[in-house]
Amino acid sequence: MRYLVSGGAGFIGSSLVRTLLNEGHEIFILDNLITGKYSNIENIKGEKRVEFKEHDITEPFDPGEIDGIYHLASIGSVYHYQTNPIQTLRVGSLGTESMLKLAQEKGCRIVFTSSSEIYGSPRVHPQKEDYWGYVNPVGIRSVYDESKRYAESLLMAYHRKYNVDIGIARIFNTYGPYMDPEDRRVVPNFITQALKGKPLTIYGDGSQTRSFCYVDDTVRALMKLMESDYCEPVNIGNPYELTIKEFADIIADLIGVPRKYEYKELPENDPLRRKPDISRAKQVLNWEPEIPLKEGLQRTIEWFRKKLQ
Ligand code: UDP
């Protein structure tokens, strides 16, 4: 198969590209490198089955014959989407529409990576796909949340009106090798701080929760979603929920440094609890995460250790 991967130089995108390559597919990568990194795909440079184009997907583009689209392009980290608010809205809206038009024209399936952020700061726990969310439409996170919500709506509209074959993956916090050490998310922050012997920065009192899924599990789910014909949203994440303070303890212990923390203000609209209900993914994709948190973190820490050297 020949797949288009938008955002293929990003953290999850480049992991997906490597796995698709290993399975014998051809890949066309589109990435404007705002947050994606060329270094993430440098090790596959020269591979005949890969084409890369630095391109902003809000502008139309024809990749030639393709059998499917993985649409991951997005500005995913809280720091980056707040620094690039307009671009974040544009890639979710105009970028998604240009990918949908391409899927319509080529008659192929498009799998879109939505986000647990569409649930906002949820009032229902754990989050199931039929929960509509609790999002501040004008808050500082809204550029990301609303762009993903709009994108989901647009996908459904193209599906209902033009019968475009769509898949919607609502991805919860994902971690693993190839995360940007400087994107200020909790995993790169804690790991790089601990490796440098600095205190770990906990925002708020650390009682807010997240559930972390190892990237290989996420990628496997995306590929299963591409192979299926399921068109409703599917939560993709690891239901193992823990507080940020517990998470800090685990990372400090795995790296072997004292549990030294610096408490900082909790950012505005930071969701207090987050945990996916993955019954739907189990049922329609026969998928569930396989990598336990500590094992995934060990692999991630090793990658960061090398990267920092
Ligand atoms: N966080 C933290 N310290 C950091 C970075 C993040 O305590 O150095 C917290 C953040 O406030 C949030 C959680 O960790 O509650 C996850 O943050 P991240 O930016 O990774 O992703 P989010 O799930 O908020 O999109």
GROMACS .gro file of C-alpha atoms and ligand atoms in nm:
model
  334
    1MET     CA    1   0.000   0.000   0.000
    2ARG     CA    2   0.106   0.361  -0.050
    3TYR     CA    3   0.007   0.586   0.239
    4LEU     CA    4   0.015   0.959   0.282
    5VAL     CA    5   0.115   1.056   0.637
    6SER     CA    6   0.058   1.421   0.725
    7GLY     CA    7   0.271   1.519   1.023
    8GLY     CA    8   0.499   1.224   0.944
    9ALA     CA    9   0.806   1.397   1.090
   10GLY     CA   10   0.641   1.441   1.428
   11PHE     CA   11   0.670   1.220   1.733
   12ILE     CA   12   0.379   0.981   1.665
   13GLY     CA   13   0.396   1.038   1.287
   14SER     CA   14   0.758   0.928   1.253
   15SER     CA   15   0.694   0.620   1.469
   16LEU     CA   16   0.400   0.532   1.244
   17VAL     CA   17   0.614   0.582   0.933
   18ARG     CA   18   0.886   0.346   1.063
   19THR     CA   19   0.628   0.078   1.146
   20LEU     CA   20   0.454   0.110   0.808
   21LEU     CA   21   0.792   0.079   0.637
   22ASN     CA   22   0.875  -0.234   0.836
   23GLU     CA   23   0.549  -0.383   0.715
   24GLY     CA   24   0.650  -0.324   0.353
   25HIS     CA   25   0.441  -0.017   0.266
   26GLU     CA   26   0.535   0.297   0.072
   27ILE     CA   27   0.497   0.632   0.244
   28PHE     CA   28   0.457   0.990   0.133
   29ILE     CA   29   0.534   1.222   0.424
   30LEU     CA   30   0.397   1.576   0.439
   31ASP     CA   31   0.521   1.796   0.721
   32ASN     CA   32   0.587   2.169   0.746
   33LEU     CA   33   0.835   2.108   1.031
   34ILE     CA   34   0.677   2.365   1.265
   35THR     CA   35   0.696   2.108   1.544
   36GLY     CA   36   0.797   1.798   1.346
   37LYS     CA   37   1.171   1.744   1.312
   38TYR     CA   38   1.361   1.635   1.007
   39SER     CA   39   1.596   1.449   1.243
   40ASN     CA   40   1.304   1.216   1.332
   41ILE     CA   41   1.302   1.077   0.978
   42GLU     CA   42   1.667   1.123   0.889
   43ASN     CA   43   1.743   0.757   0.957
   44ILE     CA   44   1.511   0.654   0.672
   45LYS     CA   45   1.661   0.904   0.428
   46GLY     CA   46   1.757   0.723   0.109
   47GLU     CA   47   1.490   0.458   0.162
   48LYS     CA   48   1.328   0.419  -0.183
   49ARG     CA   49   0.980   0.361  -0.041
   50VAL     CA   50   0.972   0.700   0.134
   51GLU     CA   51   0.908   1.042  -0.014
   52PHE     CA   52   0.920   1.353   0.200
   53LYS     CA   53   0.785   1.696   0.118
   54GLU     CA   54   0.811   1.997   0.344
   55HIS     CA   55   0.464   2.139   0.296
   56ASP     CA   56   0.190   2.322   0.484
   57ILE     CA   57  -0.122   2.107   0.442
   58THR     CA   58  -0.353   2.406   0.453
   59GLU     CA   59  -0.236   2.450   0.091
   60PRO     CA   60  -0.355   2.187  -0.159
   61PHE     CA   61  -0.112   1.921  -0.274
   62ASP     CA   62  -0.131   1.612  -0.498
   63PRO     CA   63   0.085   1.318  -0.382
   64GLY     CA   64  -0.016   1.097  -0.681
   65GLU     CA   65  -0.172   0.755  -0.628
   66ILE     CA   66  -0.239   0.671  -0.263
   67ASP     CA   67  -0.432   0.395  -0.087
   68GLY     CA   68  -0.494   0.571   0.243
   69ILE     CA   69  -0.427   0.888   0.443
   70TYR     CA   70  -0.306   0.908   0.799
   71HIS     CA   71  -0.379   1.267   0.896
   72LEU     CA   72  -0.169   1.346   1.204
   73ALA     CA   73  -0.049   1.698   1.125
   74SER     CA   74  -0.117   1.910   1.432
   75ILE     CA   75   0.058   2.125   1.689
   76GLY     CA   76   0.023   1.891   1.984
   77SER     CA   77   0.205   2.033   2.283
   78VAL     CA   78   0.035   2.286   2.508
   79TYR     CA   79   0.333   2.521   2.485
   80HIS     CA   80   0.354   2.507   2.105
   81TYR     CA   81  -0.016   2.542   2.034
   82GLN     CA   82  -0.040   2.841   2.263
   83THR     CA   83   0.261   2.996   2.088
   84ASN     CA   84   0.113   2.921   1.742
   85PRO     CA   85  -0.262   2.966   1.807
   86ILE     CA   86  -0.372   3.067   1.456
   87GLN     CA   87  -0.165   2.798   1.286
   88THR     CA   88  -0.317   2.543   1.527
   89LEU     CA   89  -0.669   2.642   1.426
   90ARG     CA   90  -0.576   2.649   1.057
   91VAL     CA   91  -0.417   2.305   1.048
   92GLY     CA   92  -0.719   2.151   1.225
   93SER     CA   93  -0.972   2.324   1.001
   94LEU     CA   94  -0.825   2.409   0.658
   95GLY     CA   95  -0.560   2.136   0.682
   96THR     CA   96  -0.818   1.871   0.766
   97GLU     CA   97  -1.043   1.988   0.484
   98SER     CA   98  -0.762   1.965   0.230
   99MET     CA   99  -0.682   1.611   0.351
  100LEU     CA  100  -1.052   1.519   0.330
  101LYS     CA  101  -1.077   1.653  -0.026
  102LEU     CA  102  -0.778   1.440  -0.116
  103ALA     CA  103  -0.940   1.130   0.037
  104GLN     CA  104  -1.258   1.205  -0.158
  105GLU     CA  105  -1.070   1.256  -0.485
  106LYS     CA  106  -0.855   0.943  -0.443
  107GLY     CA  107  -1.143   0.735  -0.307
  108CYS     CA  108  -0.936   0.623  -0.008
  109ARG     CA  109  -0.983   0.597   0.368
  110ILE     CA  110  -0.859   0.876   0.595
  111VAL     CA  111  -0.768   0.815   0.959
  112PHE     CA  112  -0.757   1.133   1.165
  113THR     CA  113  -0.582   1.170   1.498
  114SER     CA  114  -0.820   1.360   1.720
  115SER     CA  115  -0.750   1.403   2.087
  116SER     CA  116  -0.877   1.344   2.440
  117GLU     CA  117  -0.874   1.726   2.454
  118ILE     CA  118  -1.211   1.722   2.279
  119TYR     CA  119  -1.348   1.614   2.622
  120GLY     CA  120  -1.198   1.932   2.776
  121SER     CA  121  -1.191   1.919   3.156
  122PRO     CA  122  -1.432   1.624   3.174
  123ARG     CA  123  -1.725   1.602   3.414
  124VAL     CA  124  -1.765   1.232   3.332
  125HIS     CA  125  -1.504   0.978   3.431
  126PRO     CA  126  -1.360   0.773   3.266
  127GLN     CA  127  -1.428   0.927   2.927
  128LYS     CA  128  -1.636   0.729   2.681
  129GLU     CA  129  -1.686   0.824   2.317
  130ASP     CA  130  -2.050   0.919   2.376
  131TYR     CA  131  -1.951   1.191   2.627
  132TRP     CA  132  -1.975   1.535   2.461
  133GLY     CA  133  -1.709   1.703   2.670
  134TYR     CA  134  -1.671   2.017   2.878
  135VAL     CA  135  -1.460   2.264   2.682
  136ASN     CA  136  -1.406   2.634   2.742
  137PRO     CA  137  -1.450   2.764   2.384
  138VAL     CA  138  -1.250   3.081   2.450
  139GLY     CA  139  -0.989   2.951   2.696
  140ILE     CA  140  -0.620   2.932   2.617
  141ARG     CA  141  -0.646   2.562   2.527
  142SER     CA  142  -0.943   2.623   2.298
  143VAL     CA  143  -0.734   2.672   1.983
  144TYR     CA  144  -0.635   2.307   2.006
  145ASP     CA  145  -0.955   2.165   2.155
  146GLU     CA  146  -1.188   2.342   1.915
  147SER     CA  147  -0.972   2.270   1.611
  148LYS     CA  148  -0.997   1.898   1.692
  149ARG     CA  149  -1.371   1.923   1.759
  150TYR     CA  150  -1.425   2.114   1.432
  151ALA     CA  151  -1.211   1.859   1.247
  152GLU     CA  152  -1.421   1.570   1.383
  153SER     CA  153  -1.737   1.751   1.275
  154LEU     CA  154  -1.589   1.810   0.928
  155LEU     CA  155  -1.493   1.444   0.893
  156MET     CA  156  -1.846   1.337   0.984
  157ALA     CA  157  -1.989   1.591   0.739
  158TYR     CA  158  -1.775   1.458   0.451
  159HIS     CA  159  -1.871   1.107   0.552
  160ARG     CA  160  -2.244   1.180   0.566
  161LYS     CA  161  -2.260   1.407   0.261
  162TYR     CA  162  -2.003   1.244   0.028
  163ASN     CA  163  -1.961   0.900   0.183
  164VAL     CA  164  -1.589   0.956   0.242
  165ASP     CA  165  -1.443   0.663   0.436
  166ILE     CA  166  -1.320   0.803   0.767
  167GLY     CA  167  -1.167   0.687   1.095
  168ILE     CA  168  -1.139   0.909   1.404
  169ALA     CA  169  -0.885   0.817   1.673
  170ARG     CA  170  -0.918   1.015   1.996
  171ILE     CA  171  -0.564   0.986   2.123
  172PHE     CA  172  -0.496   1.024   2.495
  173ASN     CA  173  -0.150   1.116   2.633
  174THR     CA  174   0.112   0.922   2.439
  175TYR     CA  175   0.483   0.898   2.517
  176GLY     CA  176   0.793   0.727   2.386
  177PRO     CA  177   1.115   0.774   2.190
  178TYR     CA  178   1.126   1.064   1.939
  179MET     CA  179   0.934   1.300   2.168
  180ASP     CA  180   1.082   1.645   2.143
  181PRO     CA  181   1.290   1.698   2.461
  182GLU     CA  182   1.201   2.066   2.446
  183ASP     CA  183   0.827   2.060   2.381
  184ARG     CA  184   0.756   2.118   2.752
  185ARG     CA  185   0.515   1.829   2.792
  186VAL     CA  186   0.529   1.640   3.117
  187VAL     CA  187   0.717   1.333   2.990
  188PRO     CA  188   1.011   1.515   2.824
  189ASN     CA  189   1.021   1.771   3.107
  190PHE     CA  190   1.038   1.516   3.389
  191ILE     CA  191   1.284   1.286   3.210
  192THR     CA  192   1.525   1.560   3.101
  193GLN     CA  193   1.506   1.730   3.441
  194ALA     CA  194   1.582   1.404   3.623
  195LEU     CA  195   1.864   1.312   3.383
  196LYS     CA  196   2.021   1.653   3.443
  197GLY     CA  197   1.983   1.616   3.821
  198LYS     CA  198   1.738   1.906   3.842
  199PRO     CA  199   1.416   1.913   4.046
  200LEU     CA  200   1.107   1.796   3.857
  201THR     CA  201   0.858   2.077   3.796
  202ILE     CA  202   0.511   1.976   3.918
  203TYR     CA  203   0.231   2.210   3.814
  204GLY     CA  204  -0.034   2.263   4.081
  205ASP     CA  205  -0.027   2.014   4.369
  206GLY     CA  206   0.026   1.721   4.131
  207SER     CA  207  -0.312   1.564   4.211
  208GLN     CA  208  -0.437   1.602   3.851
  209THR     CA  209  -0.440   1.270   3.667
  210ARG     CA  210  -0.336   1.146   3.325
  211SER     CA  211  -0.313   0.802   3.162
  212PHE     CA  212  -0.006   0.742   2.946
  213CYS     CA  213   0.008   0.512   2.644
  214TYR     CA  214   0.334   0.392   2.490
  215VAL     CA  215   0.371   0.509   2.131
  216ASP     CA  216   0.404   0.159   1.978
  217ASP     CA  217   0.064   0.070   2.121
  218THR     CA  218  -0.085   0.391   1.979
  219VAL     CA  219   0.066   0.327   1.636
  220ARG     CA  220  -0.070  -0.029   1.632
  221ALA     CA  221  -0.417   0.107   1.709
  222LEU     CA  222  -0.396   0.361   1.426
  223MET     CA  223  -0.302   0.088   1.180
  224LYS     CA  224  -0.590  -0.130   1.299
  225LEU     CA  225  -0.825   0.164   1.256
  226MET     CA  226  -0.700   0.211   0.899
  227GLU     CA  227  -0.768  -0.156   0.826
  228SER     CA  228  -1.119  -0.141   0.970
  229ASP     CA  229  -1.424   0.028   0.819
  230TYR     CA  230  -1.535   0.184   1.147
  231CYS     CA  231  -1.636   0.550   1.110
  232GLU     CA  232  -1.734   0.665   1.461
  233PRO     CA  233  -1.471   0.804   1.703
  234VAL     CA  234  -1.258   0.555   1.897
  235ASN     CA  235  -1.061   0.631   2.215
  236ILE     CA  236  -0.698   0.523   2.190
  237GLY     CA  237  -0.511   0.534   2.517
  238ASN     CA  238  -0.398   0.341   2.819
  239PRO     CA  239  -0.660   0.329   3.096
  240TYR     CA  240  -0.392   0.309   3.367
  241GLU     CA  241  -0.457   0.640   3.546
  242LEU     CA  242  -0.219   0.804   3.790
  243THR     CA  243  -0.161   1.145   3.944
  244ILE     CA  244   0.116   1.366   3.810
  245LYS     CA  245   0.286   1.342   4.152
  246GLU     CA  246   0.283   0.959   4.130
  247PHE     CA  247   0.416   0.988   3.777
  248ALA     CA  248   0.701   1.212   3.897
  249ASP     CA  249   0.786   0.956   4.170
  250ILE     CA  250   0.805   0.675   3.912
  251ILE     CA  251   1.035   0.871   3.681
  252ALA     CA  252   1.265   0.985   3.962
  253ASP     CA  253   1.289   0.626   4.091
  254LEU     CA  254   1.351   0.474   3.747
  255ILE     CA  255   1.630   0.722   3.677
  256GLY     CA  256   1.762   0.678   4.029
  257VAL     CA  257   1.755   1.038   4.151
  258PRO     CA  258   1.602   1.175   4.474
  259ARG     CA  259   1.235   1.275   4.459
  260LYS     CA  260   1.308   1.648   4.445
  261TYR     CA  261   1.025   1.866   4.319
  262GLU     CA  262   0.963   2.229   4.239
  263TYR     CA  263   0.594   2.316   4.256
  264LYS     CA  264   0.466   2.570   4.002
  265GLU     CA  265   0.129   2.724   3.929
  266LEU     CA  266  -0.128   2.499   3.758
  267PRO     CA  267  -0.185   2.632   3.404
  268GLU     CA  268  -0.530   2.770   3.322
  269ASN     CA  269  -0.791   2.511   3.218
  270ASP     CA  270  -0.553   2.221   3.284
  271PRO     CA  271  -0.785   1.915   3.291
  272LEU     CA  272  -0.797   1.766   3.642
  273ARG     CA  273  -0.875   1.406   3.550
  274ARG     CA  274  -0.827   1.208   3.235
  275LYS     CA  275  -0.869   0.838   3.166
  276PRO     CA  276  -0.999   0.668   2.855
  277ASP     CA  277  -1.271   0.407   2.851
  278ILE     CA  278  -1.136   0.180   2.576
  279SER     CA  279  -1.423  -0.072   2.553
  280ARG     CA  280  -1.498   0.045   2.200
  281ALA     CA  281  -1.139   0.001   2.081
  282LYS     CA  282  -1.135  -0.347   2.233
  283GLN     CA  283  -1.460  -0.435   2.062
  284VAL     CA  284  -1.420  -0.284   1.714
  285LEU     CA  285  -1.041  -0.300   1.673
  286ASN     CA  286  -0.958  -0.590   1.902
  287TRP     CA  287  -0.694  -0.359   2.047
  288GLU     CA  288  -0.565  -0.277   2.391
  289PRO     CA  289  -0.228  -0.147   2.511
  290GLU     CA  290   0.038  -0.408   2.578
  291ILE     CA  291   0.339  -0.214   2.708
  292PRO     CA  292   0.329  -0.153   3.085
  293LEU     CA  293   0.411   0.201   3.198
  294LYS     CA  294   0.746   0.124   3.362
  295GLU     CA  295   0.870  -0.073   3.063
  296GLY     CA  296   0.768   0.202   2.821
  297LEU     CA  297   0.929   0.462   3.043
  298GLN     CA  298   1.255   0.264   3.061
  299ARG     CA  299   1.273   0.256   2.680
  300THR     CA  300   1.189   0.627   2.663
  301ILE     CA  301   1.446   0.720   2.926
  302GLU     CA  302   1.715   0.527   2.736
  303TRP     CA  303   1.628   0.717   2.419
  304PHE     CA  304   1.642   1.053   2.599
  305ARG     CA  305   1.971   0.958   2.763
  306LYS     CA  306   2.129   0.899   2.420
  307LYS     CA  307   1.967   1.207   2.271
  308LEU     CA  308   2.101   1.431   2.548
  309GLN     CA  309   2.453   1.296   2.519
  310UDP     N1  310   0.285   1.909   3.395
  310UDP     C1  311   0.362   1.921   3.510
  310UDP     N2  312   0.493   1.958   3.496
  310UDP     C2  313   0.551   1.980   3.374
  310UDP     C3  314   0.472   1.967   3.258
  310UDP     C4  315   0.338   1.932   3.273
  310UDP     O1  316   0.315   1.899   3.624
  310UDP     O2  317   0.672   2.012   3.372
  310UDP     C5  318   0.144   1.866   3.409
  310UDP     C6  319   0.042   1.952   3.335
  310UDP     O3  320   0.001   2.060   3.416
  310UDP     C7  321  -0.068   1.852   3.309
  310UDP     C8  322   0.005   1.719   3.292
  310UDP     O4  323   0.133   1.736   3.351
  310UDP     O5  324  -0.154   1.842   3.420
  310UDP     C9  325   0.022   1.677   3.147
  310UDP     O6  326   0.074   1.787   3.077
  310UDP     P1  327   0.116   1.780   2.924
  310UDP     O7  328   0.150   1.918   2.881
  310UDP     O8  329   0.216   1.674   2.902
  310UDP     O9  330  -0.015   1.728   2.847
  310UDP     P2  331  -0.171   1.760   2.858
  310UDP    O10  332  -0.231   1.630   2.900
  310UDP    O11  333  -0.196   1.868   2.961
  310UDP    O12  334  -0.209   1.802   2.721
   0.00000   0.00000   0.00000
